[in-house]
């Protein structure tokens, strides 16, 4: 289990991935995202999670270029958006992302959503990008077990990561154990439920018990479950707080109390909802 911010998860191809990264969804391109990343790097983050959808890859790239940290220490993730899926379009979208980021490789490239009828062709493009050495690892996002099974049946390369909505209201225990069994690293998006769970009495009680914030309790629960986590903030003290989770350990009983808050309740779209994909037709 991660015991310092320098510890990394080891993906099935041997690539190391920080346990905590900075999410930058809805961080504005330009000053806002650049400043957030600089604060994050100063606080010890080495991993940044963006996507072409977020329209801030240029700012992410600028922050990386201006950072004092060598490129090889950083772990940069971006994703192919739904309207860019398919083999050729994904290759083009990847080139455009690299250009905006000002990089010659990313650490992790993800299929953002399992767009029906499309994701297998998209995956072939990711395999090519990986084989060409332009992504150190490739993975998927919002894939349920059936999507993973379907993909793996035809894939040359098994995804190294699956980034999914994951928090105490959506603990996805079956998916987590399936991914562990297959050597696919689970990564939590919206880990803090955008703060909407901060008043939950069990979490407030545990925060008092461990003398930590509710955000820190939740993020620590991610780590102890073996889940990589990418909380978002553009506020300096919150960015610092969200990575300050390596100096305490939740007991097994407290881990179970948090997991018992599960309601199988999504905040974002259900990856099987056809209505969600219709907007991209
Ligand atoms: P989140 O759960 O990380 O919540 C972020 C919000 O919580 C912040 O805007 C802030 O209001 C609050 N917050 C953060 N730290 C806090 C603290 N210490 N104290 C009090 N409030 C705090 O939500 P998110 O941004 O949706 O998810 C995190 C990241 O996951 C995104 O930025 C993005 O990188 C990724 N993501 C991926 C997908 C996907 O489909 N793959 C979808 C959504 C998000």
PDB file of C-alpha atoms and ligand atoms in Angstrom:
ATOM      1  CA  UNK A   1       0.000   0.000   0.000  1.00  0.00           C
ATOM      2  CA  UNK A   2       1.138   3.526  -0.739  1.00  0.00           C
ATOM      3  CA  UNK A   3       2.985   4.983   2.215  1.00  0.00           C
ATOM      4  CA  UNK A   4       4.432   8.127   0.650  1.00  0.00           C
ATOM      5  CA  UNK A   5       3.541  10.483  -2.184  1.00  0.00           C
ATOM      6  CA  UNK A   6       6.547   9.053  -4.037  1.00  0.00           C
ATOM      7  CA  UNK A   7       5.081   5.547  -4.048  1.00  0.00           C
ATOM      8  CA  UNK A   8       3.609   4.473  -7.346  1.00  0.00           C
ATOM      9  CA  UNK A   9       1.194   1.882  -8.589  1.00  0.00           C
ATOM     10  CA  UNK A  10       2.844  -0.534 -11.020  1.00  0.00           C
ATOM     11  CA  UNK A  11       0.799  -1.136 -14.169  1.00  0.00           C
ATOM     12  CA  UNK A  12       0.803  -4.557 -15.845  1.00  0.00           C
ATOM     13  CA  UNK A  13       3.444  -3.419 -18.354  1.00  0.00           C
ATOM     14  CA  UNK A  14       5.743  -2.269 -15.534  1.00  0.00           C
ATOM     15  CA  UNK A  15       5.033   1.468 -15.925  1.00  0.00           C
ATOM     16  CA  UNK A  16       4.748   3.272 -12.614  1.00  0.00           C
ATOM     17  CA  UNK A  17       1.804   5.573 -11.953  1.00  0.00           C
ATOM     18  CA  UNK A  18       1.426   7.966  -9.003  1.00  0.00           C
ATOM     19  CA  UNK A  19      -1.364   7.024  -6.596  1.00  0.00           C
ATOM     20  CA  UNK A  20      -2.628  10.602  -6.451  1.00  0.00           C
ATOM     21  CA  UNK A  21      -2.959  12.936  -9.419  1.00  0.00           C
ATOM     22  CA  UNK A  22      -4.524  16.314 -10.071  1.00  0.00           C
ATOM     23  CA  UNK A  23      -7.796  16.255 -12.014  1.00  0.00           C
ATOM     24  CA  UNK A  24      -8.306  19.314 -14.186  1.00  0.00           C
ATOM     25  CA  UNK A  25     -11.860  18.917 -15.497  1.00  0.00           C
ATOM     26  CA  UNK A  26     -13.414  22.402 -15.620  1.00  0.00           C
ATOM     27  CA  UNK A  27     -10.142  24.084 -14.734  1.00  0.00           C
ATOM     28  CA  UNK A  28      -9.964  26.961 -17.179  1.00  0.00           C
ATOM     29  CA  UNK A  29      -7.294  26.878 -19.828  1.00  0.00           C
ATOM     30  CA  UNK A  30      -4.605  29.495 -19.261  1.00  0.00           C
ATOM     31  CA  UNK A  31      -3.765  30.992 -15.870  1.00  0.00           C
ATOM     32  CA  UNK A  32      -6.171  28.916 -13.798  1.00  0.00           C
ATOM     33  CA  UNK A  33      -4.971  25.487 -14.887  1.00  0.00           C
ATOM     34  CA  UNK A  34      -1.318  26.589 -15.092  1.00  0.00           C
ATOM     35  CA  UNK A  35      -1.357  27.970 -11.546  1.00  0.00           C
ATOM     36  CA  UNK A  36      -3.151  24.883 -10.189  1.00  0.00           C
ATOM     37  CA  UNK A  37      -0.545  22.568 -11.733  1.00  0.00           C
ATOM     38  CA  UNK A  38       2.338  24.650 -10.397  1.00  0.00           C
ATOM     39  CA  UNK A  39       0.879  24.518  -6.883  1.00  0.00           C
ATOM     40  CA  UNK A  40       0.298  20.799  -7.321  1.00  0.00           C
ATOM     41  CA  UNK A  41       3.859  20.105  -8.415  1.00  0.00           C
ATOM     42  CA  UNK A  42       5.177  22.136  -5.473  1.00  0.00           C
ATOM     43  CA  UNK A  43       2.951  20.065  -3.183  1.00  0.00           C
ATOM     44  CA  UNK A  44       4.415  16.806  -4.559  1.00  0.00           C
ATOM     45  CA  UNK A  45       1.979  15.821  -7.307  1.00  0.00           C
ATOM     46  CA  UNK A  46       3.569  14.284 -10.378  1.00  0.00           C
ATOM     47  CA  UNK A  47       0.419  13.175 -12.191  1.00  0.00           C
ATOM     48  CA  UNK A  48      -2.059  15.330 -14.139  1.00  0.00           C
ATOM     49  CA  UNK A  49      -5.326  14.059 -15.611  1.00  0.00           C
ATOM     50  CA  UNK A  50      -6.687  16.015 -18.570  1.00  0.00           C
ATOM     51  CA  UNK A  51      -8.687  15.192 -21.722  1.00  0.00           C
ATOM     52  CA  UNK A  52      -9.295  16.829 -25.090  1.00  0.00           C
ATOM     53  CA  UNK A  53     -12.844  17.460 -23.824  1.00  0.00           C
ATOM     54  CA  UNK A  54     -11.536  19.711 -21.045  1.00  0.00           C
ATOM     55  CA  UNK A  55     -10.074  22.169 -23.572  1.00  0.00           C
ATOM     56  CA  UNK A  56      -7.118  22.900 -21.324  1.00  0.00           C
ATOM     57  CA  UNK A  57      -4.389  20.684 -22.779  1.00  0.00           C
ATOM     58  CA  UNK A  58      -2.485  23.767 -23.957  1.00  0.00           C
ATOM     59  CA  UNK A  59      -2.396  25.161 -20.421  1.00  0.00           C
ATOM     60  CA  UNK A  60      -1.394  21.772 -19.028  1.00  0.00           C
ATOM     61  CA  UNK A  61       1.443  21.708 -21.560  1.00  0.00           C
ATOM     62  CA  UNK A  62       2.554  25.192 -20.641  1.00  0.00           C
ATOM     63  CA  UNK A  63       2.622  24.333 -16.940  1.00  0.00           C
ATOM     64  CA  UNK A  64       4.728  21.245 -17.713  1.00  0.00           C
ATOM     65  CA  UNK A  65       7.133  23.265 -19.866  1.00  0.00           C
ATOM     66  CA  UNK A  66       7.556  25.864 -17.123  1.00  0.00           C
ATOM     67  CA  UNK A  67       7.912  23.318 -14.328  1.00  0.00           C
ATOM     68  CA  UNK A  68      11.268  22.587 -12.728  1.00  0.00           C
ATOM     69  CA  UNK A  69      10.506  18.856 -12.700  1.00  0.00           C
ATOM     70  CA  UNK A  70      12.034  16.671 -15.431  1.00  0.00           C
ATOM     71  CA  UNK A  71       9.490  15.347 -17.945  1.00  0.00           C
ATOM     72  CA  UNK A  72      10.251  11.711 -17.082  1.00  0.00           C
ATOM     73  CA  UNK A  73       9.146  12.281 -13.480  1.00  0.00           C
ATOM     74  CA  UNK A  74       5.731  13.488 -14.596  1.00  0.00           C
ATOM     75  CA  UNK A  75       2.775  11.293 -15.484  1.00  0.00           C
ATOM     76  CA  UNK A  76       0.467  12.938 -18.001  1.00  0.00           C
ATOM     77  CA  UNK A  77      -2.887  11.433 -18.931  1.00  0.00           C
ATOM     78  CA  UNK A  78      -5.198  12.547 -21.697  1.00  0.00           C
ATOM     79  CA  UNK A  79      -8.175  10.935 -23.436  1.00  0.00           C
ATOM     80  CA  UNK A  80      -9.812  10.550 -26.810  1.00  0.00           C
ATOM     81  CA  UNK A  81     -13.271  12.124 -26.834  1.00  0.00           C
ATOM     82  CA  UNK A  82     -16.399  10.333 -28.055  1.00  0.00           C
ATOM     83  CA  UNK A  83     -16.747  12.266 -31.324  1.00  0.00           C
ATOM     84  CA  UNK A  84     -13.158  11.353 -32.273  1.00  0.00           C
ATOM     85  CA  UNK A  85     -13.557   7.605 -31.921  1.00  0.00           C
ATOM     86  CA  UNK A  86     -12.692   5.157 -34.725  1.00  0.00           C
ATOM     87  CA  UNK A  87      -9.205   4.150 -35.907  1.00  0.00           C
ATOM     88  CA  UNK A  88      -8.124   7.073 -38.121  1.00  0.00           C
ATOM     89  CA  UNK A  89      -9.904   9.761 -36.153  1.00  0.00           C
ATOM     90  CA  UNK A  90      -8.349   8.589 -32.917  1.00  0.00           C
ATOM     91  CA  UNK A  91      -4.862   8.756 -34.444  1.00  0.00           C
ATOM     92  CA  UNK A  92      -5.626  12.315 -35.561  1.00  0.00           C
ATOM     93  CA  UNK A  93      -7.091  13.252 -32.180  1.00  0.00           C
ATOM     94  CA  UNK A  94      -4.010  11.873 -30.449  1.00  0.00           C
ATOM     95  CA  UNK A  95      -1.686  13.939 -32.651  1.00  0.00           C
ATOM     96  CA  UNK A  96      -3.755  17.038 -31.912  1.00  0.00           C
ATOM     97  CA  UNK A  97      -3.614  16.363 -28.153  1.00  0.00           C
ATOM     98  CA  UNK A  98       0.161  15.866 -28.253  1.00  0.00           C
ATOM     99  CA  UNK A  99       0.542  19.092 -30.176  1.00  0.00           C
ATOM    100  CA  UNK A 100      -1.587  21.082 -27.739  1.00  0.00           C
ATOM    101  CA  UNK A 101       0.322  19.552 -24.822  1.00  0.00           C
ATOM    102  CA  UNK A 102       3.640  20.283 -26.533  1.00  0.00           C
ATOM    103  CA  UNK A 103       4.816  16.748 -25.747  1.00  0.00           C
ATOM    104  CA  UNK A 104       6.263  13.917 -27.792  1.00  0.00           C
ATOM    105  CA  UNK A 105       4.601  11.249 -25.655  1.00  0.00           C
ATOM    106  CA  UNK A 106       1.960  10.921 -22.955  1.00  0.00           C
ATOM    107  CA  UNK A 107       2.177   8.549 -20.026  1.00  0.00           C
ATOM    108  CA  UNK A 108      -1.374   7.323 -20.367  1.00  0.00           C
ATOM    109  CA  UNK A 109      -3.886   7.625 -23.187  1.00  0.00           C
ATOM    110  CA  UNK A 110      -7.466   6.608 -22.433  1.00  0.00           C
ATOM    111  CA  UNK A 111     -10.631   5.848 -24.389  1.00  0.00           C
ATOM    112  CA  UNK A 112     -12.894   8.350 -22.597  1.00  0.00           C
ATOM    113  CA  UNK A 113     -16.176   6.357 -22.902  1.00  0.00           C
ATOM    114  CA  UNK A 114     -17.124   2.990 -24.426  1.00  0.00           C
ATOM    115  CA  UNK A 115     -18.967   4.439 -27.430  1.00  0.00           C
ATOM    116  CA  UNK A 116     -21.016   1.491 -28.760  1.00  0.00           C
ATOM    117  CA  UNK A 117     -19.803  -0.004 -32.060  1.00  0.00           C
ATOM    118  CA  UNK A 118     -16.745   2.224 -31.948  1.00  0.00           C
ATOM    119  CA  UNK A 119     -14.510   1.417 -29.018  1.00  0.00           C
ATOM    120  CA  UNK A 120     -12.819  -1.640 -30.510  1.00  0.00           C
ATOM    121  CA  UNK A 121     -11.581   0.315 -33.549  1.00  0.00           C
ATOM    122  CA  UNK A 122     -10.527   3.103 -31.234  1.00  0.00           C
ATOM    123  CA  UNK A 123      -8.615   0.587 -29.146  1.00  0.00           C
ATOM    124  CA  UNK A 124      -6.688  -0.590 -32.215  1.00  0.00           C
ATOM    125  CA  UNK A 125      -5.490   2.995 -32.653  1.00  0.00           C
ATOM    126  CA  UNK A 126      -4.400   3.092 -29.008  1.00  0.00           C
ATOM    127  CA  UNK A 127      -2.475  -0.154 -29.523  1.00  0.00           C
ATOM    128  CA  UNK A 128      -0.684   1.427 -32.454  1.00  0.00           C
ATOM    129  CA  UNK A 129       0.112   4.565 -30.452  1.00  0.00           C
ATOM    130  CA  UNK A 130       1.479   2.353 -27.662  1.00  0.00           C
ATOM    131  CA  UNK A 131       3.509   0.172 -30.031  1.00  0.00           C
ATOM    132  CA  UNK A 132       4.958   3.335 -31.582  1.00  0.00           C
ATOM    133  CA  UNK A 133       6.107   4.447 -28.124  1.00  0.00           C
ATOM    134  CA  UNK A 134       3.984   7.571 -28.071  1.00  0.00           C
ATOM    135  CA  UNK A 135       2.007   6.518 -24.983  1.00  0.00           C
ATOM    136  CA  UNK A 136       3.817   4.711 -22.163  1.00  0.00           C
ATOM    137  CA  UNK A 137       0.528   3.074 -21.191  1.00  0.00           C
ATOM    138  CA  UNK A 138      -2.973   2.841 -22.652  1.00  0.00           C
ATOM    139  CA  UNK A 139      -6.289   2.289 -20.989  1.00  0.00           C
ATOM    140  CA  UNK A 140      -9.988   2.922 -20.923  1.00  0.00           C
ATOM    141  CA  UNK A 141     -12.468   4.961 -18.949  1.00  0.00           C
ATOM    142  CA  UNK A 142     -16.055   4.283 -17.949  1.00  0.00           C
ATOM    143  CA  UNK A 143     -15.793   0.636 -18.978  1.00  0.00           C
ATOM    144  CA  UNK A 144     -18.008  -1.808 -17.129  1.00  0.00           C
ATOM    145  CA  UNK A 145     -17.007  -5.449 -16.791  1.00  0.00           C
ATOM    146  CA  UNK A 146     -18.900  -6.437 -19.948  1.00  0.00           C
ATOM    147  CA  UNK A 147     -17.114  -3.749 -21.965  1.00  0.00           C
ATOM    148  CA  UNK A 148     -13.746  -4.953 -20.684  1.00  0.00           C
ATOM    149  CA  UNK A 149     -14.546  -8.577 -21.469  1.00  0.00           C
ATOM    150  CA  UNK A 150     -15.665  -7.631 -24.961  1.00  0.00           C
ATOM    151  CA  UNK A 151     -12.561  -5.524 -25.573  1.00  0.00           C
ATOM    152  CA  UNK A 152     -10.075  -8.011 -24.153  1.00  0.00           C
ATOM    153  CA  UNK A 153     -11.538 -10.828 -26.279  1.00  0.00           C
ATOM    154  CA  UNK A 154     -10.143  -9.147 -29.438  1.00  0.00           C
ATOM    155  CA  UNK A 155      -7.365  -6.984 -28.077  1.00  0.00           C
ATOM    156  CA  UNK A 156      -3.668  -7.451 -28.652  1.00  0.00           C
ATOM    157  CA  UNK A 157      -2.930  -5.410 -25.525  1.00  0.00           C
ATOM    158  CA  UNK A 158      -5.000  -5.533 -22.355  1.00  0.00           C
ATOM    159  CA  UNK A 159      -5.851  -2.052 -20.982  1.00  0.00           C
ATOM    160  CA  UNK A 160      -3.496  -1.050 -18.200  1.00  0.00           C
ATOM    161  CA  UNK A 161      -5.995   1.286 -16.491  1.00  0.00           C
ATOM    162  CA  UNK A 162      -9.750   1.722 -16.182  1.00  0.00           C
ATOM    163  CA  UNK A 163     -10.754   5.174 -14.935  1.00  0.00           C
ATOM    164  CA  UNK A 164     -14.294   5.146 -13.567  1.00  0.00           C
ATOM    165  CA  UNK A 165     -16.610   7.088 -11.296  1.00  0.00           C
ATOM    166  CA  UNK A 166     -15.718   5.845  -7.834  1.00  0.00           C
ATOM    167  CA  UNK A 167     -16.553   7.247  -4.386  1.00  0.00           C
ATOM    168  CA  UNK A 168     -18.320   6.116  -1.186  1.00  0.00           C
ATOM    169  CA  UNK A 169     -21.736   6.292  -2.914  1.00  0.00           C
ATOM    170  CA  UNK A 170     -20.518   4.156  -5.842  1.00  0.00           C
ATOM    171  CA  UNK A 171     -18.013   1.622  -4.591  1.00  0.00           C
ATOM    172  CA  UNK A 172     -18.096  -0.663  -7.662  1.00  0.00           C
ATOM    173  CA  UNK A 173     -16.786  -3.639  -5.675  1.00  0.00           C
ATOM    174  CA  UNK A 174     -17.394  -6.213  -8.415  1.00  0.00           C
ATOM    175  CA  UNK A 175     -15.652  -4.094 -11.030  1.00  0.00           C
ATOM    176  CA  UNK A 176     -12.746  -3.426  -8.675  1.00  0.00           C
ATOM    177  CA  UNK A 177     -12.209  -7.114  -7.971  1.00  0.00           C
ATOM    178  CA  UNK A 178     -12.531  -7.992 -11.667  1.00  0.00           C
ATOM    179  CA  UNK A 179      -9.929  -5.351 -12.559  1.00  0.00           C
ATOM    180  CA  UNK A 180      -7.585  -6.591  -9.819  1.00  0.00           C
ATOM    181  CA  UNK A 181      -7.935 -10.139 -11.109  1.00  0.00           C
ATOM    182  CA  UNK A 182      -7.065  -8.985 -14.654  1.00  0.00           C
ATOM    183  CA  UNK A 183      -4.198  -6.720 -13.587  1.00  0.00           C
ATOM    184  CA  UNK A 184      -6.061  -3.596 -14.701  1.00  0.00           C
ATOM    185  CA  UNK A 185      -5.449  -0.635 -12.395  1.00  0.00           C
ATOM    186  CA  UNK A 186      -8.696   1.040 -11.312  1.00  0.00           C
ATOM    187  CA  UNK A 187      -8.594   4.831 -11.135  1.00  0.00           C
ATOM    188  CA  UNK A 188     -11.251   6.960  -9.405  1.00  0.00           C
ATOM    189  CA  UNK A 189     -12.845   9.940 -11.123  1.00  0.00           C
ATOM    190  CA  UNK A 190     -14.995  12.351  -9.144  1.00  0.00           C
ATOM    191  CA  UNK A 191     -13.547  10.765  -5.974  1.00  0.00           C
ATOM    192  CA  UNK A 192     -14.900  13.574  -3.771  1.00  0.00           C
ATOM    193  CA  UNK A 193     -18.327  13.625  -5.392  1.00  0.00           C
ATOM    194  CA  UNK A 194     -17.565  17.305  -5.992  1.00  0.00           C
ATOM    195  CA  UNK A 195     -17.856  17.866  -2.232  1.00  0.00           C
ATOM    196  CA  UNK A 196     -21.492  16.741  -2.161  1.00  0.00           C
ATOM    197  CA  UNK A 197     -20.767  14.062   0.452  1.00  0.00           C
ATOM    198  CA  UNK A 198     -18.768  16.213   2.863  1.00  0.00           C
ATOM    199  CA  UNK A 199     -21.627  16.478   5.400  1.00  0.00           C
ATOM    200  CA  UNK A 200     -22.122  12.711   5.612  1.00  0.00           C
ATOM    201  CA  UNK A 201     -22.086  11.951   9.392  1.00  0.00           C
ATOM    202  CA  UNK A 202     -19.880   8.825   9.245  1.00  0.00           C
ATOM    203  CA  UNK A 203     -17.272  10.690   7.221  1.00  0.00           C
ATOM    204  CA  UNK A 204     -17.451  13.728   9.522  1.00  0.00           C
ATOM    205  CA  UNK A 205     -16.982  11.435  12.523  1.00  0.00           C
ATOM    206  CA  UNK A 206     -13.985   9.710  10.917  1.00  0.00           C
ATOM    207  CA  UNK A 207     -12.461  13.060   9.968  1.00  0.00           C
ATOM    208  CA  UNK A 208     -12.614  14.067  13.635  1.00  0.00           C
ATOM    209  CA  UNK A 209     -11.233  10.725  14.789  1.00  0.00           C
ATOM    210  CA  UNK A 210      -8.177  10.871  12.484  1.00  0.00           C
ATOM    211  CA  UNK A 211      -7.806  14.658  12.699  1.00  0.00           C
ATOM    212  CA  UNK A 212      -8.040  14.869   8.916  1.00  0.00           C
ATOM    213  CA  UNK A 213     -10.555  16.460   6.548  1.00  0.00           C
ATOM    214  CA  UNK A 214     -13.410  14.498   5.001  1.00  0.00           C
ATOM    215  CA  UNK A 215     -11.670  14.849   1.631  1.00  0.00           C
ATOM    216  CA  UNK A 216      -8.537  13.252   3.081  1.00  0.00           C
ATOM    217  CA  UNK A 217     -10.532  10.388   4.634  1.00  0.00           C
ATOM    218  CA  UNK A 218     -12.147   9.576   1.278  1.00  0.00           C
ATOM    219  CA  UNK A 219      -8.901   9.810  -0.692  1.00  0.00           C
ATOM    220  CA  UNK A 220      -7.122   7.609   1.859  1.00  0.00           C
ATOM    221  CA  UNK A 221      -9.939   5.053   1.479  1.00  0.00           C
ATOM    222  CA  UNK A 222      -9.218   5.054  -2.269  1.00  0.00           C
ATOM    223  CA  UNK A 223      -5.544   4.271  -1.686  1.00  0.00           C
ATOM    224  CA  UNK A 224      -6.205   1.536   0.849  1.00  0.00           C
ATOM    225  CA  UNK A 225      -8.576  -0.048  -1.670  1.00  0.00           C
ATOM    226  CA  UNK A 226      -5.762  -0.052  -4.216  1.00  0.00           C
ATOM    227  CA  UNK A 227      -7.434   2.618  -6.350  1.00  0.00           C
ATOM    228  CA  UNK A 228      -5.506   5.479  -7.977  1.00  0.00           C
ATOM    229  CA  UNK A 229      -7.249   8.794  -7.328  1.00  0.00           C
ATOM    230  CA  UNK A 230      -7.378  12.177  -9.117  1.00  0.00           C
ATOM    231  CA  UNK A 231      -9.190  14.802  -7.021  1.00  0.00           C
ATOM    232  CA  UNK A 232      -9.709  18.145  -8.737  1.00  0.00           C
ATOM    233  CA  UNK A 233      -9.093  21.525  -7.212  1.00  0.00           C
ATOM    234  CA  UNK A 234      -7.732  24.867  -8.385  1.00  0.00           C
ATOM    235  CA  UNK A 235      -7.386  26.161  -4.816  1.00  0.00           C
ATOM    236  CA  UNK A 236      -3.893  26.042  -3.330  1.00  0.00           C
ATOM    237  CA  UNK A 237      -4.735  24.820   0.165  1.00  0.00           C
ATOM    238  CA  UNK A 238      -7.130  22.147  -1.144  1.00  0.00           C
ATOM    239  CA  UNK A 239      -4.571  20.934  -3.673  1.00  0.00           C
ATOM    240  CA  UNK A 240      -2.080  20.563  -0.805  1.00  0.00           C
ATOM    241  CA  UNK A 241      -4.652  18.947   1.469  1.00  0.00           C
ATOM    242  CA  UNK A 242      -5.651  16.346  -1.119  1.00  0.00           C
ATOM    243  CA  UNK A 243      -2.175  14.842  -1.363  1.00  0.00           C
ATOM    244  CA  UNK A 244      -1.463  15.007   2.358  1.00  0.00           C
ATOM    245  CA  UNK A 245      -2.848  11.518   2.926  1.00  0.00           C
ATOM    246  CA  UNK A 246       0.261   9.439   3.473  1.00  0.00           C
ATOM    247  CA  UNK A 247       0.716   9.953   7.223  1.00  0.00           C
ATOM    248  CA  UNK A 248      -2.221   7.970   8.563  1.00  0.00           C
ATOM    249  CA  UNK A 249      -3.996   4.678   8.028  1.00  0.00           C
ATOM    250  CA  UNK A 250      -7.678   3.811   8.303  1.00  0.00           C
ATOM    251  CA  UNK A 251      -8.470   0.669  10.289  1.00  0.00           C
ATOM    252  CA  UNK A 252     -10.195  -2.213   8.494  1.00  0.00           C
ATOM    253  CA  UNK A 253     -13.349  -1.451  10.439  1.00  0.00           C
ATOM    254  CA  UNK A 254     -13.340   2.185   9.342  1.00  0.00           C
ATOM    255  CA  UNK A 255     -12.631   1.135   5.729  1.00  0.00           C
ATOM    256  CA  UNK A 256     -15.761  -1.050   5.920  1.00  0.00           C
ATOM    257  CA  UNK A 257     -17.836   1.763   7.424  1.00  0.00           C
ATOM    258  CA  UNK A 258     -16.948   3.972   4.459  1.00  0.00           C
ATOM    259  CA  UNK A 259     -17.656   1.204   1.951  1.00  0.00           C
ATOM    260  CA  UNK A 260     -21.042   0.663   3.636  1.00  0.00           C
ATOM    261  CA  UNK A 261     -22.076   4.161   2.477  1.00  0.00           C
ATOM    262  CA  UNK A 262     -22.445   2.700  -1.009  1.00  0.00           C
ATOM    263  CA  UNK A 263     -25.792   3.320  -2.719  1.00  0.00           C
ATOM    264  CA  UNK A 264     -24.708   2.252  -6.238  1.00  0.00           C
ATOM    265  CA  UNK A 265     -25.516   5.842  -7.093  1.00  0.00           C
ATOM    266  CA  UNK A 266     -23.915   7.566 -10.057  1.00  0.00           C
ATOM    267  CA  UNK A 267     -23.309  11.277 -10.267  1.00  0.00           C
ATOM    268  CA  UNK A 268     -22.225  11.161 -13.916  1.00  0.00           C
ATOM    269  CA  UNK A 269     -23.645   9.263 -16.879  1.00  0.00           C
ATOM    270  CA  UNK A 270     -24.230   5.511 -16.871  1.00  0.00           C
ATOM    271  CA  UNK A 271     -21.849   4.050 -19.478  1.00  0.00           C
ATOM    272  CA  UNK A 272     -24.703   1.811 -20.687  1.00  0.00           C
ATOM    273  CA  UNK A 273     -27.193   4.651 -21.198  1.00  0.00           C
ATOM    274  CA  UNK A 274     -27.916   4.908 -24.945  1.00  0.00           C
ATOM    275  CA  UNK A 275     -29.279   8.445 -24.428  1.00  0.00           C
ATOM    276  CA  UNK A 276     -25.826   9.588 -23.309  1.00  0.00           C
ATOM    277  CA  UNK A 277     -24.297   8.523 -26.625  1.00  0.00           C
ATOM    278  CA  UNK A 278     -27.104   9.897 -28.805  1.00  0.00           C
ATOM    279  CA  UNK A 279     -25.785  13.418 -28.335  1.00  0.00           C
ATOM    280  CA  UNK A 280     -22.629  12.307 -30.184  1.00  0.00           C
ATOM    281  CA  UNK A 281     -24.383  10.726 -33.172  1.00  0.00           C
TER     282      UNK A 281
HETATM  283  P1  LIG B   1     -14.043  15.801  -7.625  1.00  0.00           P
HETATM  284  O1  LIG B   1     -14.810  14.756  -6.898  1.00  0.00           O
HETATM  285  O2  LIG B   1     -12.571  15.698  -7.696  1.00  0.00           O
HETATM  286  O3  LIG B   1     -14.491  17.174  -6.966  1.00  0.00           O
HETATM  287  C1  LIG B   1     -13.855  18.379  -7.273  1.00  0.00           C
HETATM  288  C2  LIG B   1     -14.512  19.508  -6.477  1.00  0.00           C
HETATM  289  O4  LIG B   1     -14.530  19.178  -5.081  1.00  0.00           O
HETATM  290  C3  LIG B   1     -13.698  20.797  -6.571  1.00  0.00           C
HETATM  291  O5  LIG B   1     -14.095  21.559  -7.697  1.00  0.00           O
HETATM  292  C4  LIG B   1     -14.042  21.483  -5.261  1.00  0.00           C
HETATM  293  O6  LIG B   1     -15.280  22.147  -5.377  1.00  0.00           O
HETATM  294  C5  LIG B   1     -14.199  20.313  -4.303  1.00  0.00           C
HETATM  295  N1  LIG B   1     -12.974  20.019  -3.535  1.00  0.00           N
HETATM  296  C6  LIG B   1     -11.833  19.437  -3.988  1.00  0.00           C
HETATM  297  N2  LIG B   1     -10.955  19.278  -2.977  1.00  0.00           N
HETATM  298  C7  LIG B   1     -11.546  19.781  -1.877  1.00  0.00           C
HETATM  299  C8  LIG B   1     -11.140  19.895  -0.528  1.00  0.00           C
HETATM  300  N3  LIG B   1      -9.953  19.445  -0.113  1.00  0.00           N
HETATM  301  N4  LIG B   1     -12.009  20.462   0.340  1.00  0.00           N
HETATM  302  C9  LIG B   1     -13.224  20.906  -0.053  1.00  0.00           C
HETATM  303  N5  LIG B   1     -13.671  20.816  -1.315  1.00  0.00           N
HETATM  304  C10 LIG B   1     -12.835  20.254  -2.224  1.00  0.00           C
HETATM  305  O7  LIG B   1     -14.724  15.936  -9.093  1.00  0.00           O
HETATM  306  P2  LIG B   1     -14.253  15.938 -10.600  1.00  0.00           P
HETATM  307  O8  LIG B   1     -13.410  17.115 -10.913  1.00  0.00           O
HETATM  308  O9  LIG B   1     -15.452  15.732 -11.402  1.00  0.00           O
HETATM  309  O10 LIG B   1     -13.331  14.609 -10.719  1.00  0.00           O
HETATM  310  C11 LIG B   1     -11.933  14.620 -10.571  1.00  0.00           C
HETATM  311  C12 LIG B   1     -11.231  14.430 -11.895  1.00  0.00           C
HETATM  312  O11 LIG B   1     -11.609  13.197 -12.500  1.00  0.00           O
HETATM  313  C13 LIG B   1     -11.609  15.468 -12.964  1.00  0.00           C
HETATM  314  O12 LIG B   1     -11.022  16.739 -12.733  1.00  0.00           O
HETATM  315  C14 LIG B   1     -11.149  14.774 -14.203  1.00  0.00           C
HETATM  316  O13 LIG B   1      -9.743  14.892 -14.331  1.00  0.00           O
HETATM  317  C15 LIG B   1     -11.563  13.328 -13.903  1.00  0.00           C
HETATM  318  N6  LIG B   1     -12.884  12.975 -14.472  1.00  0.00           N
HETATM  319  C16 LIG B   1     -12.928  12.015 -15.436  1.00  0.00           C
HETATM  320  C17 LIG B   1     -14.143  11.641 -15.992  1.00  0.00           C
HETATM  321  C18 LIG B   1     -14.180  10.572 -17.045  1.00  0.00           C
HETATM  322  O14 LIG B   1     -15.229  10.371 -17.671  1.00  0.00           O
HETATM  323  N7  LIG B   1     -13.092   9.870 -17.279  1.00  0.00           N
HETATM  324  C19 LIG B   1     -15.337  12.244 -15.577  1.00  0.00           C
HETATM  325  C20 LIG B   1     -15.261  13.231 -14.590  1.00  0.00           C
HETATM  326  C21 LIG B   1     -14.037  13.557 -14.032  1.00  0.00           C
END
